[in-house]
Amino acid sequence: MNIIVLAKHAPDPESEINVASDGKSVDERGLVFDINDWDRYAIEEAIRIKEEKGGEVVVVGVGSKCEDTLRKCLAMGADRAIKIPVDTSLDAYQTAEAIKEAIKDEKFDLILAGMMSQDLNNAQVGVLLAAMLDLPFATAVSVISSIEDNSLTVARELEGGYNEEVTLPTPCLITVQSGINEPRYVSIMGIKRAKTKEMKEVSVSPTTSTLEVEKMYLPPVKKAEMIEGDPSEIANKLIEILKDRGLI
Amino acid sequence: MMRVFVIAEHRMGELNPISIEMLNLANALKGDGTSEAVVIGKDINAYAEELAKYADVVWKIEDNSLENYNPELYIDVLMQLFANNKPDVVLIGNTSCGSEYAPYLAVKLNAPIATDVVAVNATDGMKVSRYLFQGKLMTDLKLKDAETYVLTIRQGVFKEGVEVNGEIKDAGIKPSKEPARKFVQYIEPEVGEVDISQAEVIVAVGRGIDDESNIELAEELAELLGGVVAGSRPVIDNGWLPKDRQVGISGKIVKPKLYLALGISGAFQHVMGMKDSELIIAVNKDPEAPIFGVAHYGIVGDIFEVFPELVEKLNEMKG
Ligand SMILES: Cc1cc2nc3c(=O)[nH]c(=O)nc-3n(C[C@H](O)[C@H](O)[C@H](O)COP(=O)(O)OP(=O)(O)OC[C@H]3O[C@@H](n4cnc5c(N)ncnc54)[C@H](O)[C@@H]3O)c2cc1C
Ligand SMILES: Cc1cc2nc3c(=O)[nH]c(=O)nc-3n(C[C@H](O)[C@H](O)[C@H](O)COP(=O)(O)OP(=O)(O)OC[C@H]3O[C@@H](n4cnc5c(N)ncnc54)[C@H](O)[C@@H]3O)c2cc1C
């Protein structure tokens, strides 16, 4: 089974997030980039399928700085990478268009994407690409339960702990939910091997953007009453509150 | 004259409240235009009647093959409806199913799309607000001028509205094809030994707990308080707690008397599962963590410093 995985090089939400001086973007200085968390699960799933069924895993990244993430995927076990170098930030439509263009000569049975990015949380690129390629699709997949020659059975996550099981013919596109597997760590051997693997650059000219950022800011929040002091004082205050409420 | 369409959502016999919330938004946006709900399924009369209270028009699209949600069939029938009824705005719930088919529909309608939207201003083009970084930042976006926009709407935001008592119409539309993707069955949540939705005290741990071995600390605290341990999604994804202990939109909704949130950032999907708790106390080392927006009391600090002290004092009290 030949699989294409989409992996975004994305800022970690736990890094320092500040609005840049233009008031319209995130200040890059405090940001630590890594593979988008959901895409870690996607690449792991692809490698597991390959290990079981054979075939090839090709990882695709959009962005001029996405190389680290692509290398990481190669080190985990992907066979080759396609880098689409673009400097400007693209919107989800443009990102999907660029990927469509870059993979037009690839033969694949399955495209795996993350369900959403950890920075912009749009959850769009995978499905947009499915629509552009007219592929059957399923999002928020929590289990791929069987892989037949021409079809897949998957469970996709609904609300409240429910899932729905569906079947899809291949080729198709799936976006994965976190927790679908336990992603492996990158080994030293893997990193060595990755150096010899193909990383192809494919340039595409972006289509026009469908949106404009007017403003970026810290969200207004109603603040909790803060308890301050050293740990012992805090513990005492907590116990007081719990006593007042009859909880202890 | 603006036509704002709302695609209703229902599953297993229940209309999702997001459907009405979106109609509230549609009524606020429509100006002298119309709010029009679309309900797709089998045996949908009761939904149509409920929706008609809040919509100027309800379109029924009914067929046996539409009994369970299928994105291909939804897009198929919606494109037929929209061929003769051009929408200015299409509102879809930012739910598991809504967020699945909305981007596909946007491509087919050649419409700009914004997802997980919490505010909309349509007076001068289409402007929306949404969160980034799981609630840590917010952004105002202007979508490119277009004939139709697709927006997915966050649940719980547009709760206020008025009744308009509109009419119900049968759209007379059937799916035009067999879908490639087939629905097989619903899979029920796993049932574990503890039902956290019934617990009076919950000690909830997040990624900030850092390691599986630290769950013990939470268990000790929970025991002292007569409660149970629950977790945010990453804790469950990592296998540190079983799935039935997950609080949130894809886990359980809890309303205990006390919810202690330890090292949980307060992402929307988590907050939806615990915001109605009677008393929420959050400990987080990040003063900007969104969890402090829902907590009654907050402590900025390291759980591993605050925690042991509290455990010790509670132990002393018990003697
Ligand atoms: C100037 C500018 C500023 C923007 N600022 C904002 C903003 O403030 N808020 C906002 O909501 N949108 C913004 N956008 C849009 C945003 O950049 C796009 O939505 C983004 O490129 C698409 O990625 P995503 O993070 O939304 O991906 P999602 O749709 O959330 O990602 C889903 C999956 O798609 C795949 N994927 C996504 N991006 C890539 C990639 N680059 N390479 C490989 N795979 C990928 C991954 O598998 C990922 O898991 C901006 C766009 C522009 C042009
Ligand atoms: C469709 C969908 C469904 C989802 N469903 C759910 C759901 O049901 N439930 C759920 O919880 N999530 C759900 N999520 C995930 C959600 O978006 C967040 O990713 C998740 O809630 C984050 O968990 P967290 O707060 O534990 O981790 P993080 O966001 O990583 O936060 C960890 C926090 O711990 C703090 N911290 C770290 N170390 C310490 C320390 N020593 N002392 C004090 N504080 C510390 C950090 O400052 C940070 O705020 C869902 C996501 C999607 C897309």
mmCIF file of C-alpha atoms in Angstrom, chain A residues 19 30 53 87 89 111 118-119 127 149 195 217 222 231 233 238:
data_model
loop_
_atom_site.group_PDB
_atom_site.id
_atom_site.type_symbol
_atom_site.label_atom_id
_atom_site.label_comp_id
_atom_site.label_asym_id
_atom_site.label_seq_id
_atom_site.Cartn_x
_atom_site.Cartn_y
_atom_site.Cartn_z
ATOM 1 C CA VAL A 19 1.535 38.740 19.169
ATOM 2 C CA GLY A 30 9.438 32.701 21.312
ATOM 3 C CA LYS A 53 1.428 -4.580 4.160
ATOM 4 C CA ASP A 87 7.997 31.667 2.304
ATOM 5 C CA SER A 89 2.093 31.699 5.144
ATOM 6 C CA ILE A 111 -3.419 9.935 2.032
ATOM 7 C CA GLN A 118 -1.692 22.513 16.779
ATOM 8 C CA ASP A 119 -1.234 26.224 16.040
ATOM 9 C CA VAL A 127 -10.637 17.532 3.616
ATOM 10 C CA ASP A 149 -7.061 -4.900 -1.006
ATOM 11 C CA LYS A 195 20.338 11.237 5.717
ATOM 12 C CA TYR A 217 -4.701 39.401 20.226
ATOM 13 C CA LYS A 222 -12.916 36.358 32.966
ATOM 14 C CA PRO A 231 3.005 26.395 48.994
ATOM 15 C CA GLU A 233 -0.004 29.292 52.630
ATOM 16 C CA LEU A 238 -7.303 25.775 49.843
#
